[in-house]
Short mmCIF file of C-alpha atoms in Angstrom, two decimals:
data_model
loop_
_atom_site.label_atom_id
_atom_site.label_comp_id
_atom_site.label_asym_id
_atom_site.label_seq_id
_atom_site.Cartn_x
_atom_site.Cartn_y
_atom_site.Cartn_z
CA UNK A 761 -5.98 -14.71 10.05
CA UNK A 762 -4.00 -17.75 10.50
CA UNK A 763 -0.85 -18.81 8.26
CA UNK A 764 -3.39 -21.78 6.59
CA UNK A 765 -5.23 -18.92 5.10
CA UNK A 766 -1.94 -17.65 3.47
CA UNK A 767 -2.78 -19.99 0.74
CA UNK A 768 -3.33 -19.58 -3.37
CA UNK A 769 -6.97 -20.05 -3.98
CA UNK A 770 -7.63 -20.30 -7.11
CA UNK A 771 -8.62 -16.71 -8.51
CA UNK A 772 -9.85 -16.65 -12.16
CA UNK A 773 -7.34 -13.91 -12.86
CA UNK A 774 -3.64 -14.37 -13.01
CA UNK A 775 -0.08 -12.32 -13.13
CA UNK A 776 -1.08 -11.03 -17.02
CA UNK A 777 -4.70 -9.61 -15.79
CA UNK A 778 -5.41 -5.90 -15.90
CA UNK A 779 -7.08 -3.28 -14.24
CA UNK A 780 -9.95 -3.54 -16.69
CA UNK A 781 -9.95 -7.55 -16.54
CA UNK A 782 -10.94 -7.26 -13.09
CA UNK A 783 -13.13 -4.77 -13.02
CA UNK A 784 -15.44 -5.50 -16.10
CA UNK A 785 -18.86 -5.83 -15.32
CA UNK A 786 -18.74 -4.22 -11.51
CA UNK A 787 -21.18 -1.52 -10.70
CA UNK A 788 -19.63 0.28 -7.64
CA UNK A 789 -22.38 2.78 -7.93
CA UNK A 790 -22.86 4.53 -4.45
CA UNK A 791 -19.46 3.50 -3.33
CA UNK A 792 -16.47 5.72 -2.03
CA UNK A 793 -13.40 5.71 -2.34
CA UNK A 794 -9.88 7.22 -0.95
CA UNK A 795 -6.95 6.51 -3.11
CA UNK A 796 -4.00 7.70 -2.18
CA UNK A 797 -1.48 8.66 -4.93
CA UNK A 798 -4.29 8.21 -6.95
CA UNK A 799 -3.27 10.62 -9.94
CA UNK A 800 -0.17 8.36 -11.05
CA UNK A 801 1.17 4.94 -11.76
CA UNK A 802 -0.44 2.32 -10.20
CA UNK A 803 -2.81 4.79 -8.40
CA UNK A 804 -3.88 6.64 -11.40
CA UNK A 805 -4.92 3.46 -12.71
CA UNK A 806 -6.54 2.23 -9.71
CA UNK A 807 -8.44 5.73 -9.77
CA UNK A 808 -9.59 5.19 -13.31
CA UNK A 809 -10.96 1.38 -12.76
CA UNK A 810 -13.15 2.49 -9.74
CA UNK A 811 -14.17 5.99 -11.24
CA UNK A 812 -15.66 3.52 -14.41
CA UNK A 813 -17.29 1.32 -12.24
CA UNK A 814 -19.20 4.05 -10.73
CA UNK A 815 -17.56 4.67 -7.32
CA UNK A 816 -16.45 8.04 -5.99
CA UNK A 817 -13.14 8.71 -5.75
CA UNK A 818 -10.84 10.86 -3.18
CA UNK A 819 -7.72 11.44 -4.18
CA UNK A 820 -5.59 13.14 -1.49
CA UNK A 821 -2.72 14.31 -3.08
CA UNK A 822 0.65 16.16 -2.16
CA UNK A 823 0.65 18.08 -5.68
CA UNK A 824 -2.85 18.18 -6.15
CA UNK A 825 -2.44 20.95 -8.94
CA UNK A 826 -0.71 18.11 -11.19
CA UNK A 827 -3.31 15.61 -9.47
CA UNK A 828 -6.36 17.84 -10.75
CA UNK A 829 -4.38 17.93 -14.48
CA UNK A 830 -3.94 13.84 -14.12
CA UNK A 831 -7.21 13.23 -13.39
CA UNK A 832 -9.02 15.90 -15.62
CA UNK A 833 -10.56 13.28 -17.98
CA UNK A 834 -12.04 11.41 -15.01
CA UNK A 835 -15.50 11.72 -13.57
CA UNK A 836 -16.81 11.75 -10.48
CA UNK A 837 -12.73 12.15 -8.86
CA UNK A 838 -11.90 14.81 -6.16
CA UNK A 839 -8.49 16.04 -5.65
CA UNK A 840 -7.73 17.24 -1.99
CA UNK A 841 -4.23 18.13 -0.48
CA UNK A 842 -2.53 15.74 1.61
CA UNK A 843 1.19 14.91 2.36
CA UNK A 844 1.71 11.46 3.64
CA UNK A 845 5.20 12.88 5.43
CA UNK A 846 3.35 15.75 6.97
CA UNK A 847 0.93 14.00 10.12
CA UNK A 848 -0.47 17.52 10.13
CA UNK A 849 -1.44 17.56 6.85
CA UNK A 850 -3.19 14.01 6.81
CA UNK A 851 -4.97 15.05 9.79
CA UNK A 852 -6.24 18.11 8.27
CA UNK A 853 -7.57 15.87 4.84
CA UNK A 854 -9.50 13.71 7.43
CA UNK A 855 -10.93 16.27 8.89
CA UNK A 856 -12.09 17.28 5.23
CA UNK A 857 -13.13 13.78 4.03
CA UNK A 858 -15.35 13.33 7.11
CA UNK A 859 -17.01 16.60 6.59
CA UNK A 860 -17.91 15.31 2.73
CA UNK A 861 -19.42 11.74 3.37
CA UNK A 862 -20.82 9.53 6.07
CA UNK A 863 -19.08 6.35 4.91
CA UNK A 864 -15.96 5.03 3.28
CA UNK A 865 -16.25 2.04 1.71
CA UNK A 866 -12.60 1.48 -0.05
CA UNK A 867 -9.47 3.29 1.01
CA UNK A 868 -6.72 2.00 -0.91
CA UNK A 869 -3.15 2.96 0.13
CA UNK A 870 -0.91 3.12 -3.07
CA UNK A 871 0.83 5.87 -2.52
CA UNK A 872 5.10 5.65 -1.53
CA UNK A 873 8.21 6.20 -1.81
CA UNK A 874 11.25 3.48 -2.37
CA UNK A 875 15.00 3.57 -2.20
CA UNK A 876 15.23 7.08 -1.34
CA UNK A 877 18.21 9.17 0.00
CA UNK A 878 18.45 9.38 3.66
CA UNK A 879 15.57 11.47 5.12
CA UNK A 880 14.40 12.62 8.40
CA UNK A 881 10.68 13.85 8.89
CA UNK A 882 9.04 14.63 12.07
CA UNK A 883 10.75 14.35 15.21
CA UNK A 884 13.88 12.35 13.00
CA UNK A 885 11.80 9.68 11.76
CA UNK A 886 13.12 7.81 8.83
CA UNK A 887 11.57 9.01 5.73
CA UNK A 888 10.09 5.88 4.10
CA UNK A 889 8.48 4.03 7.12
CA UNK A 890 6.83 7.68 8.28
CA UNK A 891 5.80 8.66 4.51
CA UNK A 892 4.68 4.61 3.33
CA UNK A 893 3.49 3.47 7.17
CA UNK A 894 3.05 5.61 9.52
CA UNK A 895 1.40 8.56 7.21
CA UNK A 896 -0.84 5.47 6.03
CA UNK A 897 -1.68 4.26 9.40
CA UNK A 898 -2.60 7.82 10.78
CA UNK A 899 -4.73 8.28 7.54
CA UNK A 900 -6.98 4.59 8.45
CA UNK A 901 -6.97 5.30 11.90
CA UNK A 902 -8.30 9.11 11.37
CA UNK A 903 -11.02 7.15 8.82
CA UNK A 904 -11.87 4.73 10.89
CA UNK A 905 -15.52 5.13 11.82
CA UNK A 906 -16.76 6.22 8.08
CA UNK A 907 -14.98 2.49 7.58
CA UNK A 908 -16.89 1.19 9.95
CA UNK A 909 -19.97 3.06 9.16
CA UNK A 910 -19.94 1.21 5.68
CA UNK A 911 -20.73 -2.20 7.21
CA UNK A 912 -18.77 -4.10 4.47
CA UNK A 913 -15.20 -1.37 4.09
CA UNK A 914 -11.79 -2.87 2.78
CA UNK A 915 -8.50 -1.59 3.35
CA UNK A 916 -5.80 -2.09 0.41
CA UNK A 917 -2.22 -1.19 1.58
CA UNK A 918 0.13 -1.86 -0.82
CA UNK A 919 3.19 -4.15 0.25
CA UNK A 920 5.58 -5.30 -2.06
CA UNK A 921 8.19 -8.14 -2.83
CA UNK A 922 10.72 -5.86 -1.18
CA UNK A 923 9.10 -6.74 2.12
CA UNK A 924 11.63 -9.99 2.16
CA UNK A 925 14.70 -7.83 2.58
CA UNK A 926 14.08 -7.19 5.81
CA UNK A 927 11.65 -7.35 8.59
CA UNK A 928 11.09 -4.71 11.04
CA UNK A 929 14.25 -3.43 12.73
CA UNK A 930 13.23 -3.50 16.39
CA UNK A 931 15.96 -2.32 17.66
CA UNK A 932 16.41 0.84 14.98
CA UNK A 933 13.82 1.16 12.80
CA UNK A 934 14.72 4.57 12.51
CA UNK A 935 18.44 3.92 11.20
CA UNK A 936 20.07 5.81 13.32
CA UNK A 937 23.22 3.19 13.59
CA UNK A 938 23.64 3.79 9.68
CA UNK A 939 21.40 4.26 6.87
CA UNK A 940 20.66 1.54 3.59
CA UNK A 941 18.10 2.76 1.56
CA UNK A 942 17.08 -0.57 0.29
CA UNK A 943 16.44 -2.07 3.54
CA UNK A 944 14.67 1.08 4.68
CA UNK A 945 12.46 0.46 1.89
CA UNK A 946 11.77 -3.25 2.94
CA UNK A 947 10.97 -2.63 6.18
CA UNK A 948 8.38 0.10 5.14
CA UNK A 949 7.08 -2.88 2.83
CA UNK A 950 7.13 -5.26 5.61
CA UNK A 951 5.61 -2.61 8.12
CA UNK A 952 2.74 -2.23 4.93
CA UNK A 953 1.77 -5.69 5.56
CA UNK A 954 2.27 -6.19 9.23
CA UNK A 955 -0.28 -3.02 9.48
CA UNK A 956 -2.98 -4.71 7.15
CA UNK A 957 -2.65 -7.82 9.28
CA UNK A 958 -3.49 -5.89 12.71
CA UNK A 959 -5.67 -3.82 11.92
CA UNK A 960 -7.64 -6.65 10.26
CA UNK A 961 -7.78 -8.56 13.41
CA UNK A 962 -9.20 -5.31 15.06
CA UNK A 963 -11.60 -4.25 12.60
CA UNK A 964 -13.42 -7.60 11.39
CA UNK A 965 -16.19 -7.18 14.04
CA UNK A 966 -17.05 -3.46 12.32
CA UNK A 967 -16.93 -5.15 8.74
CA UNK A 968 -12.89 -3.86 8.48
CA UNK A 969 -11.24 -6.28 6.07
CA UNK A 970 -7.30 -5.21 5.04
CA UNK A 971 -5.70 -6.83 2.57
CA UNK A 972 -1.71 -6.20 1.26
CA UNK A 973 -0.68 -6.80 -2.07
CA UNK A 974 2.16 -6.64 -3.88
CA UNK A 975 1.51 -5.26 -7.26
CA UNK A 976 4.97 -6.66 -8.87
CA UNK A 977 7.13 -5.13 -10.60
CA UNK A 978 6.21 -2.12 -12.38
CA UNK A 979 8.19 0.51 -13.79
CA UNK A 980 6.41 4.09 -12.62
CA UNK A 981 7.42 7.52 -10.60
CA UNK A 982 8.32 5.13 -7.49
CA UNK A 983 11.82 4.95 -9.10
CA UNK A 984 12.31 8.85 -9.60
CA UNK A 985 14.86 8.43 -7.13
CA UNK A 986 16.80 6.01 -8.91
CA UNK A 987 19.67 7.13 -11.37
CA UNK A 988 19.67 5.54 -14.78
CA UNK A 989 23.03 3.71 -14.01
CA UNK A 990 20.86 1.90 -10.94
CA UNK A 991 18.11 0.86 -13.32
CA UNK A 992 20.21 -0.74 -15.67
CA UNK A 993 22.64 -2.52 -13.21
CA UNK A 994 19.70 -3.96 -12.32
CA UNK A 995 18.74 -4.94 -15.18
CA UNK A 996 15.44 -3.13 -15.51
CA UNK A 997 15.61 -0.90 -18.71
CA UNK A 998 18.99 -0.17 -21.33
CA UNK A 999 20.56 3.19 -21.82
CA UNK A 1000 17.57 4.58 -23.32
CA UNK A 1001 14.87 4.05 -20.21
CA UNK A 1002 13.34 1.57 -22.06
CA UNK A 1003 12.31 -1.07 -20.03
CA UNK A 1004 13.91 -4.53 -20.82
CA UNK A 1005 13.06 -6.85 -18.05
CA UNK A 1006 10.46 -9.53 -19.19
CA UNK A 1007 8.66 -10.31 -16.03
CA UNK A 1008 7.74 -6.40 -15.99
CA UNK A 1009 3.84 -5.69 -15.86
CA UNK A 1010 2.32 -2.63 -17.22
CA UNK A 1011 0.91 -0.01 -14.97
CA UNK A 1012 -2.50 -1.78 -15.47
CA UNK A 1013 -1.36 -5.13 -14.68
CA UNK A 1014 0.33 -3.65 -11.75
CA UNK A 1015 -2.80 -2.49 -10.58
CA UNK A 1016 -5.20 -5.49 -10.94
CA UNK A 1017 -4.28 -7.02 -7.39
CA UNK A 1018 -5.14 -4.20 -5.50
CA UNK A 1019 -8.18 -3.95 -7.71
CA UNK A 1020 -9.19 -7.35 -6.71
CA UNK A 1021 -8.49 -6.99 -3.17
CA UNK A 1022 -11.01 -4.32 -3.24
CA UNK A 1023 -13.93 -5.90 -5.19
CA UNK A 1024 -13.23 -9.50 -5.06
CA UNK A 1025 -16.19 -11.98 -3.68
CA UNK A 1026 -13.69 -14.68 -2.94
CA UNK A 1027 -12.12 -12.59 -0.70
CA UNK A 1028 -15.34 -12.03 1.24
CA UNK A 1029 -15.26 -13.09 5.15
CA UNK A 1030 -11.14 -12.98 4.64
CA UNK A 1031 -8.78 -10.65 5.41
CA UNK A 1032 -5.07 -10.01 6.87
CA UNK A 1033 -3.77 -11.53 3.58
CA UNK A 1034 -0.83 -10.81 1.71
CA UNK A 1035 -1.52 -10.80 -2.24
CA UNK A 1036 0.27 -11.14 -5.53
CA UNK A 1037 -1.33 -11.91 -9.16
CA UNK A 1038 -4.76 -11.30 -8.21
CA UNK A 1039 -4.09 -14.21 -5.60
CA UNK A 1040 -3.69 -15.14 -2.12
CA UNK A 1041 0.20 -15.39 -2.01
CA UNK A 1042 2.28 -18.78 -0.30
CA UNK A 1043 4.57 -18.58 2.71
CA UNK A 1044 7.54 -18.69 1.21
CA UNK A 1045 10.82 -19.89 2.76
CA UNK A 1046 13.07 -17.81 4.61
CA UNK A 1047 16.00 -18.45 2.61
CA UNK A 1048 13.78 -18.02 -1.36
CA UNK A 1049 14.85 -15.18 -3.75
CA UNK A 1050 12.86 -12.04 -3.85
CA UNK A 1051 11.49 -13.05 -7.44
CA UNK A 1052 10.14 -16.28 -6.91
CA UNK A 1053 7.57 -14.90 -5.00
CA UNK A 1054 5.31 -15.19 -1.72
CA UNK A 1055 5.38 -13.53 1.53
CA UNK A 1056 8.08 -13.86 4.36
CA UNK A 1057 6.33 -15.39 7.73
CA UNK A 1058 7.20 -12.17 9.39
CA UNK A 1059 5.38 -10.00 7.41
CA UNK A 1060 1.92 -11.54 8.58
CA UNK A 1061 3.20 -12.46 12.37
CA UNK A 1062 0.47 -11.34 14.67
CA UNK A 1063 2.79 -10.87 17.39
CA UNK A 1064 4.44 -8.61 15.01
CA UNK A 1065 1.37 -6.92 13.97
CA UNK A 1066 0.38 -5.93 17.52
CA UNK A 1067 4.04 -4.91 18.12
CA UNK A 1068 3.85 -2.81 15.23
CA UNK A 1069 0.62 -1.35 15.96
CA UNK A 1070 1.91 0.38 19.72
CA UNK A 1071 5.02 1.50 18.27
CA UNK A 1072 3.28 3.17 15.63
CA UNK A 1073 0.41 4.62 18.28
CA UNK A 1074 3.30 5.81 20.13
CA UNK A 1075 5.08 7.38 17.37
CA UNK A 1076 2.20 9.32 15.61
CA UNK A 1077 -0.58 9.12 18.27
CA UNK A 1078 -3.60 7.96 16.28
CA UNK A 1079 -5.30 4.90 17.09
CA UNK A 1080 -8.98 4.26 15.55
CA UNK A 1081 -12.27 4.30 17.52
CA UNK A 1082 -13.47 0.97 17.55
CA UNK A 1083 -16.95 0.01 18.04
#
């Protein structure tokens, strides 16, 4: 991927499209699929649109008693436990999905946390980068060879507009000098993206494409750690909960770029792409407002990518088996 490829081109769907507006007339019969937090929000819907186009679905999840409940009405879904914060626990799903099929040909990553309290998991790790990034990364690496084995797998990581607060914090990208939970949360986003970038660039020769959109805004469980009196400084719903903000997109809508990413033709011999409205997204400048859209140069750097890619070896100690 180069930053010319970082360009719009032209996708018949747009910010308003749904789930179902992209997937209408697929057949995904004999496909697989892992989607993480695939029994709510933005997963549950990206569950339901491949489970109707005929794909199986594996949905690791941390409850998966509420998971099985979530997904009840949906056929040809399997729940399995997995705990993004818990390297442990991913590995141990792995070691179940590679017992149950010889090839993976979607694993979407939509599961994660955002603006949460100050957390350490593992060996002091800060809680969003190790559950949104690092859990993610160890879950692709540990997959790697059933994607490879598919001859034709994507990888959807979900990014997000947040990725322009910040990029990755080099120098503590742990917080130990002092914790903000809102840049926490952008580098995770940034990290997101950075991660579908390298691994794209390692995996294109085994048929690997990754891909990072950024659903938009969406009101779902990923603000469960927001108080009310948050959401409504920001202007995002009244006293009630209701949501007020007009450039808000349902839970569908939300899903359709990830959705896209997976199945799209006209993202065929591409990858390493940032995404927004069912779209290839613009650089946009360093200086632009989160809301008007695009991705930050740093969040598709190469040189970042790789540098992201050994620090997160070193942390976790995956790395896939390439061919």
């Amino acid at each position: 991927m180069t930053i010319t490829d970082q360009q719009p081109l032209g996708s018949p769907f747009s910010v308003t499209s749904t789930a179902e507006d992209v997937m209408a007339g697929l057949d995904l019969s004999g496909a697989t699929a892992v989607v993480t937090g695939g029994y709510s929000g933005l997963g549950l819907e990206t569950t339901r649109g491949l489970a109707a186009a005929g794909a199986r679905v594996i949905v690791p999840a941390r409850r998966p008693g509420l998971a099985r409940a979530a997904l009840a009405d949906v056929e040809g879904c399997d729940v399995i436990p997995m705990d993004l914060a818990d390297l442990d626990s991913v590995r141990a799903a792995t070691s179940q999905i590679n017992d149950s099929i010889d090839r993976l040909d979607l694993l979407m990553a939509v599961a994660g946390v955002m603006a949460t309290p100050e957390r350490r998991v593992g060996p002091g790790w800060e809680g969003q980068l190790a559950v949104n990034h690092f859990g993610h990364f160890t879950l692709a690496c540990e997959l790697y060879p059933l994607l490879a084995a598919a001859g034709g797998a994507r990888v959807v990581v979900n990014s997000s507009a947040g990725h322009t607060l910040t990029d990755v914090r080099w120098h503590d990208p742990h917080f130990r000098t002092g914790y903000d939970k809102w840049l926490a949360y952008g580098q995770a986003k940034t990290a997101n993206a950075l991660f579908a970038v390298q691994l794209d660039g390692l995996g294109h020769n085994d048929g690997v494409r990754a891909f990072a959109p950024h659903p938009g805004k969406i009101i779902t469980g990923l603000q469960r750690e927001m108080t009310l009196e948050e959401q409504i400084e920001r202007g995002w719903v009244d006293e009630h909960g209701t949501v007020i903000g007009a450039d808000f997109k349902t839970p569908s809508q939300g899903a359709a770029t990830g959705l896209w990413a997976a199945t799209s033709p006209l993202l065929d011999g591409r990858g390493g792409l940032y995404l927004e409205d069912c779209d290839i997204a613009r650089v946009s400048a360093p200086a632009a407002p989160m809301d008007d859209g695009g991705v930050r140069a740093y969040a598709i750097d190469p040189d970042g990518a790789a540098r992201l890619w050994e620090l997160s070896i070193a942390a976790t100690g995956a790395t896939p088996v390439m061919r």
